[in-house]
Every structure is written in structure tokens, then in C-alpha cells.
CSV table of C-alpha atoms in Angstrom, one decimal:
chain,number,residue,atom,x,y,z
A,1,UNK,CA,0.0,0.0,0.0
A,2,UNK,CA,2.8,2.4,1.0
A,3,UNK,CA,4.8,1.7,-2.2
A,4,UNK,CA,1.7,2.1,-4.3
A,5,UNK,CA,1.2,5.6,-2.8
A,6,UNK,CA,4.9,6.5,-3.5
A,7,UNK,CA,4.4,5.2,-7.1
A,8,UNK,CA,1.3,7.5,-7.5
A,9,UNK,CA,3.3,10.5,-6.2
A,10,UNK,CA,6.2,9.8,-8.6
A,11,UNK,CA,3.8,9.4,-11.5
A,12,UNK,CA,2.0,12.6,-10.6
A,13,UNK,CA,5.4,14.4,-10.4
A,14,UNK,CA,6.4,13.2,-13.9
A,15,UNK,CA,2.9,14.2,-15.2
A,16,UNK,CA,3.4,17.7,-13.8
A,17,UNK,CA,6.9,17.9,-15.3
A,18,UNK,CA,5.7,16.8,-18.8
A,19,UNK,CA,2.9,19.4,-18.5
A,20,UNK,CA,5.3,22.2,-17.6
A,21,UNK,CA,7.6,21.2,-20.4
A,22,UNK,CA,4.6,21.5,-22.8
A,23,UNK,CA,3.7,24.9,-21.3
A,24,UNK,CA,7.2,26.4,-21.9
A,25,UNK,CA,7.4,24.6,-25.3
A,26,UNK,CA,10.7,23.0,-24.4
A,27,UNK,CA,12.4,26.4,-24.2
A,28,UNK,CA,14.3,26.0,-20.9
A,29,UNK,CA,17.0,28.4,-22.0
A,30,UNK,CA,14.9,31.2,-20.5
A,31,UNK,CA,15.9,30.1,-17.1
A,32,UNK,CA,19.6,30.5,-17.9
A,33,UNK,CA,21.0,33.5,-16.1
A,34,UNK,CA,17.7,33.9,-14.2
A,35,UNK,CA,19.4,33.4,-10.8
A,36,UNK,CA,22.1,35.9,-11.6
A,37,UNK,CA,19.6,38.4,-12.8
A,38,UNK,CA,17.7,38.0,-9.5
A,39,UNK,CA,20.8,38.4,-7.5
A,40,UNK,CA,21.8,41.6,-9.4
A,41,UNK,CA,18.3,43.0,-9.0
A,42,UNK,CA,18.2,42.1,-5.3
A,43,UNK,CA,21.6,43.5,-4.4
A,44,UNK,CA,21.5,46.6,-6.5
A,45,UNK,CA,17.9,47.7,-6.3
A,46,UNK,CA,16.3,46.1,-3.2
A,47,UNK,CA,19.1,45.6,-0.6
A,48,UNK,CA,19.4,47.1,2.0
A,49,UNK,CA,15.7,47.7,2.8
A,50,UNK,CA,14.9,51.4,3.2
A,51,UNK,CA,13.5,51.8,6.7
A,52,UNK,CA,12.5,55.4,6.1
A,53,UNK,CA,9.0,53.8,5.6
A,54,UNK,CA,8.8,53.6,9.4
A,55,UNK,CA,9.5,57.3,9.8
A,56,UNK,CA,6.9,60.1,9.8
A,57,UNK,CA,5.7,61.3,6.4
A,58,UNK,CA,6.6,64.8,5.5
A,59,UNK,CA,2.9,65.6,4.9
A,60,UNK,CA,0.5,65.8,6.7
A,61,UNK,CA,2.4,67.1,9.7
A,62,UNK,CA,2.7,64.4,12.4
A,63,UNK,CA,0.8,65.2,15.7
A,64,UNK,CA,1.8,62.0,17.5
A,65,UNK,CA,4.5,61.8,20.2
A,66,UNK,CA,6.0,58.8,18.5
A,67,UNK,CA,7.0,59.3,14.9
A,68,UNK,CA,6.4,55.7,13.9
A,69,UNK,CA,2.6,56.2,14.3
A,70,UNK,CA,2.7,58.7,11.4
A,71,UNK,CA,4.8,56.4,9.1
A,72,UNK,CA,3.7,54.9,5.8
A,73,UNK,CA,4.5,51.4,7.1
A,74,UNK,CA,2.3,51.8,10.3
A,75,UNK,CA,-0.6,53.6,8.6
A,76,UNK,CA,-0.7,51.3,5.6
A,77,UNK,CA,-0.3,48.1,7.7
A,78,UNK,CA,-3.0,49.3,10.2
A,79,UNK,CA,-5.4,50.0,7.3
A,80,UNK,CA,-4.7,46.6,5.8
A,81,UNK,CA,-5.2,44.9,9.2
A,82,UNK,CA,-8.5,46.8,9.7
A,83,UNK,CA,-9.7,45.8,6.3
A,84,UNK,CA,-8.6,42.2,6.8
A,85,UNK,CA,-10.2,42.1,10.3
A,86,UNK,CA,-13.6,43.5,9.3
A,87,UNK,CA,-13.8,41.4,6.1
A,88,UNK,CA,-12.7,38.2,7.9
A,89,UNK,CA,-15.3,38.6,10.6
A,90,UNK,CA,-18.2,39.6,8.3
A,91,UNK,CA,-17.1,36.9,5.8
A,92,UNK,CA,-16.9,34.3,8.5
A,93,UNK,CA,-20.4,35.0,9.8
A,94,UNK,CA,-21.8,35.0,6.2
A,95,UNK,CA,-19.9,31.8,5.5
A,96,UNK,CA,-21.3,30.0,8.6
A,97,UNK,CA,-24.8,30.9,7.3
A,98,UNK,CA,-24.2,29.7,3.8
A,99,UNK,CA,-22.1,26.6,4.7
A,100,UNK,CA,-24.9,25.4,7.1
A,101,UNK,CA,-27.3,25.6,4.2
A,102,UNK,CA,-24.8,23.8,1.9
A,103,UNK,CA,-23.9,20.9,4.2
A,104,UNK,CA,-25.6,17.7,3.1
A,105,UNK,CA,-25.9,16.4,6.7
A,106,UNK,CA,-27.7,19.5,7.9
A,107,UNK,CA,-30.0,20.4,4.9
A,108,UNK,CA,-31.9,18.5,2.2
A,109,UNK,CA,-30.4,18.4,-1.3
A,110,UNK,CA,-32.9,21.0,-2.6
A,111,UNK,CA,-31.4,23.6,-0.3
A,112,UNK,CA,-27.8,22.4,-0.2
A,113,UNK,CA,-27.4,22.4,-4.0
A,114,UNK,CA,-28.4,26.1,-4.6
A,115,UNK,CA,-26.3,27.1,-1.6
A,116,UNK,CA,-23.2,25.3,-3.1
A,117,UNK,CA,-23.8,26.9,-6.5
A,118,UNK,CA,-23.9,30.3,-4.8
A,119,UNK,CA,-20.7,29.6,-2.9
A,120,UNK,CA,-18.9,28.3,-6.0
A,121,UNK,CA,-20.0,31.4,-8.0
A,122,UNK,CA,-18.7,33.8,-5.2
A,123,UNK,CA,-15.4,31.8,-5.0
A,124,UNK,CA,-14.8,31.7,-8.7
A,125,UNK,CA,-13.9,35.4,-8.7
A,126,UNK,CA,-10.5,36.1,-7.1
A,127,UNK,CA,-10.4,38.8,-4.4
A,128,UNK,CA,-8.6,41.0,-6.9
A,129,UNK,CA,-11.4,40.9,-9.4
A,130,UNK,CA,-13.9,41.6,-6.6
A,131,UNK,CA,-11.8,44.6,-5.6
A,132,UNK,CA,-11.7,46.0,-9.2
A,133,UNK,CA,-15.5,45.5,-9.4
A,134,UNK,CA,-16.1,47.4,-6.1
A,135,UNK,CA,-13.7,50.1,-7.0
A,136,UNK,CA,-15.7,50.6,-10.2
A,137,UNK,CA,-19.0,50.6,-8.3
A,138,UNK,CA,-18.2,52.6,-5.2
A,139,UNK,CA,-14.9,54.2,-5.9
A,140,UNK,CA,-11.4,54.0,-4.4
A,141,UNK,CA,-10.8,53.4,-0.7
A,142,UNK,CA,-11.0,50.8,2.1
A,143,UNK,CA,-14.8,50.2,1.8
A,144,UNK,CA,-14.2,48.6,-1.7
A,145,UNK,CA,-11.4,46.4,-0.1
A,146,UNK,CA,-13.7,45.4,2.8
A,147,UNK,CA,-16.5,44.4,0.4
A,148,UNK,CA,-14.2,42.6,-2.0
A,149,UNK,CA,-12.6,40.5,0.7
A,150,UNK,CA,-15.8,39.8,2.5
A,151,UNK,CA,-17.3,38.3,-0.6
A,152,UNK,CA,-14.2,36.3,-1.3
A,153,UNK,CA,-14.1,35.1,2.3
A,154,UNK,CA,-17.7,33.9,2.2
A,155,UNK,CA,-17.0,31.9,-1.0
A,156,UNK,CA,-13.7,30.4,0.3
A,157,UNK,CA,-14.5,29.8,3.9
A,158,UNK,CA,-18.0,28.6,3.0
A,159,UNK,CA,-16.6,25.7,1.1
A,160,UNK,CA,-14.0,24.8,3.8
A,161,UNK,CA,-16.8,25.0,6.5
A,162,UNK,CA,-19.4,22.8,4.8
A,163,UNK,CA,-16.7,20.2,4.1
A,164,UNK,CA,-15.8,20.2,7.8
A,165,UNK,CA,-19.5,20.0,8.8
A,166,UNK,CA,-20.0,17.1,6.5
A,167,UNK,CA,-17.1,15.3,8.1
A,168,UNK,CA,-18.3,15.6,11.7
A,169,UNK,CA,-19.5,12.5,13.5
A,170,UNK,CA,-23.2,11.9,13.0
A,171,UNK,CA,-24.2,10.8,16.5
A,172,UNK,CA,-24.5,14.3,18.1
A,173,UNK,CA,-26.6,15.5,15.1
A,174,UNK,CA,-28.9,12.4,15.4
A,175,UNK,CA,-29.2,12.9,19.2
A,176,UNK,CA,-30.1,16.5,18.7
A,177,UNK,CA,-32.7,15.8,16.0
A,178,UNK,CA,-34.3,12.9,17.9
A,179,UNK,CA,-34.5,15.1,21.0
A,180,UNK,CA,-36.4,17.8,19.0
A,181,UNK,CA,-33.8,20.5,18.7
A,182,UNK,CA,-34.4,22.9,15.8
A,183,UNK,CA,-32.0,23.4,12.9
A,184,UNK,CA,-30.7,26.7,14.2
A,185,UNK,CA,-30.2,25.2,17.7
A,186,UNK,CA,-28.4,22.2,16.3
A,187,UNK,CA,-26.1,24.6,14.3
A,188,UNK,CA,-25.3,26.9,17.2
A,189,UNK,CA,-25.1,24.3,20.0
A,190,UNK,CA,-23.8,21.2,18.3
A,191,UNK,CA,-22.2,21.8,15.0
A,192,UNK,CA,-20.3,24.9,15.8
A,193,UNK,CA,-18.9,23.8,19.2
A,194,UNK,CA,-18.0,20.3,17.8
A,195,UNK,CA,-16.1,21.9,15.0
A,196,UNK,CA,-14.7,24.8,16.9
A,197,UNK,CA,-11.1,23.7,16.4
A,198,UNK,CA,-11.4,23.6,12.6
A,199,UNK,CA,-13.4,26.8,12.5
A,200,UNK,CA,-10.9,28.8,14.6
A,201,UNK,CA,-8.1,27.4,12.5
A,202,UNK,CA,-9.9,28.5,9.3
A,203,UNK,CA,-10.7,31.9,10.8
A,204,UNK,CA,-7.1,32.6,11.6
A,205,UNK,CA,-5.9,31.2,8.3
A,206,UNK,CA,-8.4,33.5,6.5
A,207,UNK,CA,-7.4,36.5,8.5
A,208,UNK,CA,-3.7,35.8,7.6
A,209,UNK,CA,-4.8,35.3,3.9
A,210,UNK,CA,-6.8,38.5,3.9
A,211,UNK,CA,-3.8,40.4,5.4
A,212,UNK,CA,-1.6,39.1,2.6
A,213,UNK,CA,-4.2,39.7,-0.1
A,214,UNK,CA,-5.0,43.1,1.4
A,215,UNK,CA,-1.6,44.1,0.0
A,216,UNK,CA,-2.6,43.0,-3.5
A,217,UNK,CA,-6.0,44.6,-3.6
A,218,UNK,CA,-4.5,47.8,-2.4
A,219,UNK,CA,-2.6,48.0,-5.7
A,220,UNK,CA,-5.9,48.4,-7.5
A,221,UNK,CA,-7.0,51.2,-5.2
A,222,UNK,CA,-8.9,49.4,-2.5
A,223,UNK,CA,-6.9,50.8,0.4
A,224,UNK,CA,-4.2,49.5,2.7
A,225,UNK,CA,-0.4,48.9,2.5
A,226,UNK,CA,-0.8,47.7,-1.1
A,227,UNK,CA,-1.4,51.3,-2.2
A,228,UNK,CA,2.0,52.4,-0.9
A,229,UNK,CA,3.7,49.3,-2.4
A,230,UNK,CA,2.1,50.1,-5.7
A,231,UNK,CA,3.3,53.7,-5.5
A,232,UNK,CA,6.9,52.7,-4.7
A,233,UNK,CA,6.9,50.2,-7.5
A,234,UNK,CA,5.8,52.9,-9.9
A,235,UNK,CA,8.8,55.1,-8.8
A,236,UNK,CA,11.2,52.1,-8.8
A,237,UNK,CA,11.9,52.5,-5.1
A,238,UNK,CA,12.4,48.8,-4.6
A,239,UNK,CA,14.3,49.2,-1.3
A,240,UNK,CA,11.1,50.7,0.3
A,241,UNK,CA,9.0,47.9,-1.2
A,242,UNK,CA,11.4,45.3,0.5
A,243,UNK,CA,11.0,47.1,3.8
A,244,UNK,CA,7.2,47.0,3.5
A,245,UNK,CA,7.3,43.3,2.5
A,246,UNK,CA,9.4,42.5,5.6
A,247,UNK,CA,6.8,44.3,7.7
A,248,UNK,CA,4.1,42.1,6.1
A,249,UNK,CA,6.1,39.0,6.8
A,250,UNK,CA,6.5,39.9,10.5
A,251,UNK,CA,2.8,40.6,10.8
A,252,UNK,CA,2.0,37.2,9.2
A,253,UNK,CA,4.3,35.4,11.6
A,254,UNK,CA,2.6,37.1,14.6
A,255,UNK,CA,-0.8,36.1,13.3
A,256,UNK,CA,0.4,32.5,13.0
A,257,UNK,CA,1.6,32.6,16.6
A,258,UNK,CA,-1.8,34.0,17.6
A,259,UNK,CA,-3.5,31.2,15.7
A,260,UNK,CA,-1.5,28.6,17.6
A,261,UNK,CA,-2.4,30.2,21.0
A,262,UNK,CA,-6.1,30.6,20.1
A,263,UNK,CA,-6.5,27.0,18.8
A,264,UNK,CA,-4.8,25.6,22.0
A,265,UNK,CA,-8.0,26.4,23.8
A,266,UNK,CA,-10.0,24.0,21.8
A,267,UNK,CA,-7.7,21.3,20.6
A,268,UNK,CA,-6.6,18.2,22.4
A,269,UNK,CA,-3.0,19.4,22.5
A,270,UNK,CA,-4.1,22.1,24.9
A,271,UNK,CA,-5.4,19.5,27.3
A,272,UNK,CA,-1.9,18.4,28.0
A,273,UNK,CA,0.0,21.6,27.9
A,274,UNK,CA,-1.1,25.1,27.1
A,275,UNK,CA,1.6,26.8,25.1
A,276,UNK,CA,3.1,29.9,26.7
A,277,UNK,CA,4.2,32.9,24.6
A,278,UNK,CA,7.8,32.1,25.4
A,279,UNK,CA,7.4,28.6,24.1
A,280,UNK,CA,5.7,29.9,20.9
A,281,UNK,CA,8.5,32.4,20.3
A,282,UNK,CA,11.1,29.6,20.9
A,283,UNK,CA,9.4,27.3,18.4
A,284,UNK,CA,9.7,30.0,15.8
A,285,UNK,CA,13.3,30.6,16.7
A,286,UNK,CA,12.7,34.2,17.5
B,1,UNK,CA,-54.6,1.9,20.5
B,2,UNK,CA,-55.4,2.6,24.2
B,3,UNK,CA,-55.6,6.1,25.4
B,4,UNK,CA,-52.7,6.1,27.8
B,5,UNK,CA,-50.1,4.6,25.4
B,6,UNK,CA,-47.2,6.9,24.5
B,7,UNK,CA,-45.9,4.7,21.7
B,8,UNK,CA,-47.7,2.2,19.5
B,9,UNK,CA,-46.0,0.2,16.8
B,10,UNK,CA,-48.5,-0.8,14.0
B,11,UNK,CA,-47.1,-3.7,12.0
B,12,UNK,CA,-43.7,-2.1,12.0
B,13,UNK,CA,-41.1,-3.7,9.8
B,14,UNK,CA,-37.5,-2.6,10.6
B,15,UNK,CA,-34.4,-2.9,8.5
B,16,UNK,CA,-32.3,-1.0,6.0
B,17,UNK,CA,-32.9,-3.0,2.8
B,18,UNK,CA,-34.2,-6.3,4.1
B,19,UNK,CA,-36.5,-6.8,7.1
B,20,UNK,CA,-34.6,-7.7,10.2
B,21,UNK,CA,-37.7,-9.4,11.9
B,22,UNK,CA,-41.4,-10.0,11.4
B,23,UNK,CA,-43.9,-7.0,11.8
B,24,UNK,CA,-44.1,-5.6,15.3
B,25,UNK,CA,-47.3,-4.5,16.8
B,26,UNK,CA,-47.4,-3.4,20.4
B,27,UNK,CA,-47.9,-0.4,22.8
B,28,UNK,CA,-45.7,1.2,25.4
B,29,UNK,CA,-47.2,3.0,28.4
B,30,UNK,CA,-45.8,5.6,30.8
B,31,UNK,CA,-43.5,4.2,33.5
B,32,UNK,CA,-42.6,1.1,31.6
B,33,UNK,CA,-39.0,0.0,31.4
B,34,UNK,CA,-38.3,-2.2,28.4
B,35,UNK,CA,-35.0,-3.9,27.8
B,36,UNK,CA,-34.3,-5.0,24.2
B,37,UNK,CA,-32.2,-8.1,24.2
B,38,UNK,CA,-30.6,-10.1,21.4
B,39,UNK,CA,-27.2,-10.9,19.9
B,40,UNK,CA,-25.1,-8.4,18.0
B,41,UNK,CA,-26.3,-7.3,14.6
B,42,UNK,CA,-29.8,-8.7,15.1
B,43,UNK,CA,-31.6,-5.3,14.8
B,44,UNK,CA,-31.8,-3.9,18.3
B,45,UNK,CA,-30.2,-0.6,17.4
B,46,UNK,CA,-32.2,-0.4,14.2
B,47,UNK,CA,-35.4,-0.7,16.2
B,48,UNK,CA,-34.4,2.1,18.5
B,49,UNK,CA,-33.3,4.3,15.6
B,50,UNK,CA,-36.5,3.7,13.8
B,51,UNK,CA,-38.5,4.8,16.9
B,52,UNK,CA,-36.2,7.9,17.2
B,53,UNK,CA,-37.2,8.8,13.6
B,54,UNK,CA,-33.7,8.3,12.2
B,55,UNK,CA,-34.5,5.3,10.1
B,56,UNK,CA,-37.6,4.8,7.9
B,57,UNK,CA,-39.6,1.7,8.6
B,58,UNK,CA,-39.7,-0.7,5.6
B,59,UNK,CA,-43.4,-1.3,6.3
B,60,UNK,CA,-46.1,-0.3,8.8
B,61,UNK,CA,-45.8,2.8,11.0
B,62,UNK,CA,-45.7,4.0,14.6
B,63,UNK,CA,-47.5,6.6,16.6
B,64,UNK,CA,-45.5,8.6,19.1
B,65,UNK,CA,-47.7,10.5,21.6
B,66,UNK,CA,-45.1,12.8,23.1
B,67,UNK,CA,-44.2,16.4,22.8
B,68,UNK,CA,-42.5,17.0,19.4
B,69,UNK,CA,-39.9,19.2,21.1
B,70,UNK,CA,-38.2,17.5,24.0
B,71,UNK,CA,-40.7,14.6,24.5
B,72,UNK,CA,-38.2,12.0,23.3
B,73,UNK,CA,-34.9,11.5,24.9
B,74,UNK,CA,-32.2,9.6,23.0
B,75,UNK,CA,-28.8,8.3,24.0
B,76,UNK,CA,-27.2,6.7,20.9
B,77,UNK,CA,-24.6,4.0,21.1
B,78,UNK,CA,-21.8,6.5,20.6
B,79,UNK,CA,-23.6,8.8,23.1
B,80,UNK,CA,-24.0,11.8,20.7
B,81,UNK,CA,-22.1,14.2,22.9
B,82,UNK,CA,-20.4,17.4,21.7
B,83,UNK,CA,-16.9,16.5,22.5
B,84,UNK,CA,-15.3,19.9,22.4
B,85,UNK,CA,-18.0,21.5,24.5
B,86,UNK,CA,-18.2,21.4,28.3
B,87,UNK,CA,-20.2,18.9,30.3
B,88,UNK,CA,-22.5,21.7,31.4
B,89,UNK,CA,-23.1,22.7,27.8
B,90,UNK,CA,-24.0,19.1,26.8
B,91,UNK,CA,-26.4,18.7,29.7
B,92,UNK,CA,-28.0,22.0,29.0
B,93,UNK,CA,-28.9,20.8,25.5
B,94,UNK,CA,-31.5,18.6,27.2
B,95,UNK,CA,-32.5,21.2,29.7
B,96,UNK,CA,-33.3,23.8,27.0
B,97,UNK,CA,-36.0,21.7,25.4
B,98,UNK,CA,-39.0,21.5,27.8
B,99,UNK,CA,-38.9,24.9,29.5
B,100,UNK,CA,-41.4,27.4,28.1
B,101,UNK,CA,-40.3,30.8,27.2
B,102,UNK,CA,-40.3,33.1,30.2
B,103,UNK,CA,-38.2,35.6,32.1
B,104,UNK,CA,-37.0,32.9,34.4
B,105,UNK,CA,-36.2,30.5,31.6
B,106,UNK,CA,-32.4,30.8,31.7
B,107,UNK,CA,-32.4,30.5,35.5
B,108,UNK,CA,-34.6,27.4,35.3
B,109,UNK,CA,-32.4,25.9,32.6
B,110,UNK,CA,-29.3,26.4,34.6
B,111,UNK,CA,-30.9,24.9,37.7
B,112,UNK,CA,-32.1,21.9,35.8
B,113,UNK,CA,-28.7,21.4,34.2
B,114,UNK,CA,-26.8,21.4,37.5
B,115,UNK,CA,-29.4,19.3,39.3
B,116,UNK,CA,-28.9,16.6,36.6
B,117,UNK,CA,-25.1,17.0,36.9
B,118,UNK,CA,-25.2,16.6,40.7
B,119,UNK,CA,-27.5,13.6,40.5
B,120,UNK,CA,-25.0,11.8,38.2
B,121,UNK,CA,-22.0,12.8,40.4
B,122,UNK,CA,-20.1,14.7,37.8
B,123,UNK,CA,-20.2,18.2,39.3
B,124,UNK,CA,-16.4,18.4,39.5
B,125,UNK,CA,-16.3,18.0,35.7
B,126,UNK,CA,-19.0,20.5,34.9
B,127,UNK,CA,-16.7,23.0,33.2
B,128,UNK,CA,-14.4,20.5,31.5
B,129,UNK,CA,-14.7,19.6,27.8
B,130,UNK,CA,-16.3,16.2,27.3
B,131,UNK,CA,-13.3,14.9,25.3
B,132,UNK,CA,-11.2,14.9,28.5
B,133,UNK,CA,-13.6,12.5,30.3
B,134,UNK,CA,-13.3,8.7,30.6
B,135,UNK,CA,-15.8,6.6,28.7
B,136,UNK,CA,-17.8,5.9,31.9
B,137,UNK,CA,-18.0,9.6,32.8
B,138,UNK,CA,-19.1,10.4,29.3
B,139,UNK,CA,-22.0,7.9,29.7
B,140,UNK,CA,-23.0,9.7,32.8
B,141,UNK,CA,-23.0,13.0,30.9
B,142,UNK,CA,-25.3,11.5,28.3
B,143,UNK,CA,-27.6,10.3,31.0
B,144,UNK,CA,-27.5,13.7,32.7
B,145,UNK,CA,-28.6,15.3,29.4
B,146,UNK,CA,-31.6,13.1,29.2
B,147,UNK,CA,-32.3,13.6,32.9
B,148,UNK,CA,-32.3,17.4,32.4
B,149,UNK,CA,-34.6,17.0,29.4
B,150,UNK,CA,-37.2,15.1,31.4
B,151,UNK,CA,-38.7,13.3,28.3
B,152,UNK,CA,-41.8,11.3,28.2
B,153,UNK,CA,-40.0,8.5,26.4
B,154,UNK,CA,-36.3,7.7,26.8
B,155,UNK,CA,-34.4,5.6,24.2
B,156,UNK,CA,-31.0,4.4,25.2
B,157,UNK,CA,-28.7,2.3,23.2
B,158,UNK,CA,-26.3,0.3,25.4
B,159,UNK,CA,-25.9,3.3,27.8
B,160,UNK,CA,-24.7,1.2,30.7
B,161,UNK,CA,-21.7,-0.2,28.8
B,162,UNK,CA,-18.2,0.6,30.3
B,163,UNK,CA,-19.7,1.4,33.6
B,164,UNK,CA,-18.7,-0.4,36.8
B,165,UNK,CA,-21.4,-1.6,39.2
B,166,UNK,CA,-21.2,1.5,41.4
B,167,UNK,CA,-21.8,3.8,38.4
B,168,UNK,CA,-24.5,1.5,37.0
B,169,UNK,CA,-26.3,1.9,40.3
B,170,UNK,CA,-26.0,5.7,40.1
B,171,UNK,CA,-27.2,5.9,36.5
B,172,UNK,CA,-30.1,3.4,37.0
B,173,UNK,CA,-31.1,5.3,40.2
B,174,UNK,CA,-31.2,8.5,38.2
B,175,UNK,CA,-33.3,6.9,35.4
B,176,UNK,CA,-35.6,5.4,38.0
B,177,UNK,CA,-36.3,8.9,39.2
B,178,UNK,CA,-37.5,9.8,35.7
B,179,UNK,CA,-39.6,6.6,35.5
B,180,UNK,CA,-41.3,7.5,38.8
B,181,UNK,CA,-42.5,10.7,37.1
B,182,UNK,CA,-44.0,8.7,34.3
B,183,UNK,CA,-41.2,8.5,31.7
B,184,UNK,CA,-41.1,5.2,29.7
B,185,UNK,CA,-37.7,3.8,29.0
B,186,UNK,CA,-36.7,1.6,26.1
B,187,UNK,CA,-33.1,0.5,26.4
B,188,UNK,CA,-30.9,-1.8,24.3
B,189,UNK,CA,-29.0,-4.0,26.8
B,190,UNK,CA,-26.3,-6.6,26.5
B,191,UNK,CA,-26.2,-7.6,30.2
B,192,UNK,CA,-29.2,-9.7,31.1
B,193,UNK,CA,-28.5,-9.0,34.8
B,194,UNK,CA,-29.2,-5.3,34.3
B,195,UNK,CA,-32.4,-6.2,32.5
B,196,UNK,CA,-33.5,-8.5,35.3
B,197,UNK,CA,-32.8,-5.9,37.9
B,198,UNK,CA,-34.3,-2.9,36.2
B,199,UNK,CA,-36.7,-3.8,33.4
B,200,UNK,CA,-40.4,-4.5,33.7
B,201,UNK,CA,-40.6,-5.8,30.2
B,202,UNK,CA,-38.3,-7.5,27.6
B,203,UNK,CA,-38.3,-7.3,23.8
B,204,UNK,CA,-36.1,-10.0,22.4
B,205,UNK,CA,-35.1,-10.4,18.7
B,206,UNK,CA,-34.1,-13.9,17.8
B,207,UNK,CA,-34.0,-15.7,14.4
B,208,UNK,CA,-35.9,-12.9,12.7
B,209,UNK,CA,-38.7,-13.2,15.3
B,210,UNK,CA,-39.7,-10.5,17.8
B,211,UNK,CA,-40.8,-11.5,21.3
B,212,UNK,CA,-42.6,-9.1,23.7
B,213,UNK,CA,-42.6,-10.5,27.3
B,214,UNK,CA,-43.0,-9.3,30.8
B,215,UNK,CA,-39.9,-9.7,32.9
B,216,UNK,CA,-41.4,-12.8,34.6
B,217,UNK,CA,-42.3,-14.5,31.3
B,218,UNK,CA,-38.8,-13.7,30.0
B,219,UNK,CA,-37.2,-15.3,33.1
B,220,UNK,CA,-39.2,-18.5,32.6
B,221,UNK,CA,-38.4,-18.4,28.9
B,222,UNK,CA,-34.7,-18.0,29.4
B,223,UNK,CA,-34.7,-20.8,32.1
B,224,UNK,CA,-36.4,-23.1,29.6
B,225,UNK,CA,-33.8,-22.2,27.0
B,226,UNK,CA,-31.0,-23.1,29.4
B,227,UNK,CA,-32.6,-26.5,30.3
B,228,UNK,CA,-33.0,-27.4,26.6
């Protein structure tokens, strides 16, 4: 059985390799010198990162005691975090509603199927396209970003959630139904608590995803740190772009640590030993 | 059907694709304790699941004269507990069912939950998630949930398994309290001793035949079987 699985993985790898070869039409020469180009670009244009992005902007005048709070890095990151937070929470609540309609063990097929079609339709547009649509409809700014990422979150989390719901053990649902609990009561008191570990993990993953994608949708004018990255790219200030990318990386790592801490309250690992902040930082080698 | 029956089976044929036994016609009255006996895979669980409304009968039907919401208590074989939720949350699922909407509803629900928890002797575990509890403790939580629910008919599928005699006595004592208030109990049981001690009636499924006997009739029947 184990060797058959290895065989399948090797077969899939060769299939992927052949497909890639077809895509580049056998012209592998393009890769030649790619690494040296990257190293020249990185050493000459990006390195060292320009940390002036963490200093106060020249305009408007900074009224804060600490200069950092008026910096491009702080203001852009905070806006991205706010957009990601609001859209993750709104999207999560919307996704719970639609995924409970789409789960086959909670709803009849006549309701589950249209709900799945809706989630597929919402998910089929990437958050960037949603952002462009909302920028056209309501104009530039964070509201377009919030709406774009909320819609994408509903589509993406909705699918993950209904798959988790469908994979849960059947006996708590059957007990609830036999006892006479209503659908909403079963959802709120059985399905959500039983899957709390997965749901929290998905919530934190989606928040992290939205922070990362907040940078991309900012480029089309939907607010956040992406707006500044887009501006620096236009003016070829790659060292400032690198500084902002490092900032995003740090925030993503912090969210990952938070995710571990939050999930420890509901998973079985937490029964044995609750992770301390020190332990989490040590795990990440910080 | 007599007026006081809370459950009547009318030519009920149970099974998934093929009938597991001949049509069953009988009635259950308040305060009765029925033990379903039979070897593994004979159809005991299917019968209980059919009465719980989770499996469609192949033929015939049944009338359940209990409140639609909360009138039926059910402890499945795998207990049906929410593993990641606390003991108190699980027990409160039963308590929330039969309390009418009022200003004191939440207070009453909490009282009923903790009464059931105390009766089953698991008050120290009330705020712990169920997944941390032993198999025997989880069975007590499932019983407490039904106790807090105060149903008119209780269905239990092997709910005394994994319990030592001390805990069997606690659980049966709690269920006896429900029975004294008029609840009828139908339980799938593997241990004939528990059935003898507790049940007033026995349903036995054997060789695709269904037998409905009083406990005395069943004792004589099983003695005869041993002699043969």
C-alpha cells in the first residue's frame, strides 16, 4: 500500500513535469541567467531595505508623540489589518450561514445544492477581481477592499466549512434531531462547538490570507499597504518595497503565533499543555 | 390503541434493505422500562433508531404521543455528545427543550442542568470539555442530558456499557427517578443482569422473530432455553 502511494506521487510528479515542459514549449533556455539576474536586482535595487518607511511622512504634519505612528508602514499596515479584520469577521459569519445551508448532513439536497452553487459562484472570482468591481461601483478606498474581501471570504470559507460540517460524527446530530432541537439550535449548540477547532483554524488562516491579499487589492486602489507598495513600484523604489514586504512577513508570523495560541483552547494538545508565549517564540526561533 | 399509550407500533417492519424481523405490533405506556435483548447485529439498534425517527420503517408505522420538542430523549450507542463543549453545555442541551419561554427560563435551565449533573455525580467535571472525560464519565454526561430533558419516552442504546457496578447503580437510580415521574424507557441492553434488575418488560429479537414479554415471562423463557 505504502509503495503504491509512492508510485502514485512519482507518477504525478512526472505528469506535472511533462505538462510544464509543454507549457514552456521545451524552451528551458529562458531560465539561464535567471538566478544571476535575480541576485543583481536584489543586491543593487532592493538591498538594503529602506526603513524610512517607518519614519513620519513629511505631509500631513505628524501630531503624534512617537514618529512611527505617522509612518507609511504603520498607517498602511493598520489600514490593511483593519480591512482584513472586518472582512474576515463579516465573511466568517456569512460563510457560517451559507455553509450550514450547503452541508448535506444539515440540509436537504434541494437547499444544499443552490447554496453550493452560490458559494462556487462567489469563490470563482478572485479577491482582486472583486476589488476591481467594487472600485468601479463605489470608488477608491478601504470600503471597496472590505466588500471585496468579505465576498471572497464567504466563498472560500463557506466551502471549507461545509466540508468540515459534513465530516463531523453523525451521532451528536442524530441525538439533537431525535430530542427535538431545531435546525438553528443544532447549528449553534452542536455543529459549531463540535467543529470549533477547525473553524478557529480556518478563521485565523483566512485572517492571515486577507492580510496578505490586502496588499494585492491595495494595488488596484482598494486601500491598505498595497497602495504604498504600488506607488513605490511605480517610482522604482524597490528598497522601500522590500521594507514593507518584511513588515508584512513579521505581521503574518505574529498572526500564525496568535492562531496557535487561540487554537490551543479547543484542541486536544491544549489538554496536555497550554503553550506559553515564550514557548511559541522559541518554536519560531525568535 | 389505548388512550394512555405513548408509543404504538403498528405492523412495524424494521431494517435497512431487508426486514430484520417480522412485523411488530405493540404499545408502550408511561412508567414502563423495556430492555431490548438479542445478539449483536440482530436489529436492536435499528429498532431504537426507527422509533427515534432516524431510520424509515420498511413497512407499517408507529404513533408517538409525546411532545415534538423534547418529548423524546435519545442516547445513541456512541452517546451523541459534543466532544469539544463542556459537560454543562452538553447537559443544558437537554434542559433547554422542555422549558417554556419566560423571564426565568435561563435560570430554570441552569438549575435543571446542575441538578442533573449533581445527580450523576459529575459536578467536579461540569466545566471541563467532554473529550477529557473517561468513557464511563461520558456515559454519565449523556444520561444527565436526558435527565435534564425530562422526556416522556427515553431511548437508550447500550448506555450502561463501560460502567462499573457503582456507576450502573448511580445511572439506573437517576433513570428510576425519571420513571417514577411517568417516563417510559426503552433500552438496548447486553447484560441480562441489568435487564433482570431494572426492566419491567423485555423485547427479544431472535432468528428474525420478535418476542414481547413481561420480565417474569422472559425469566421463565430463558430458564427453559437453558434447560434445553
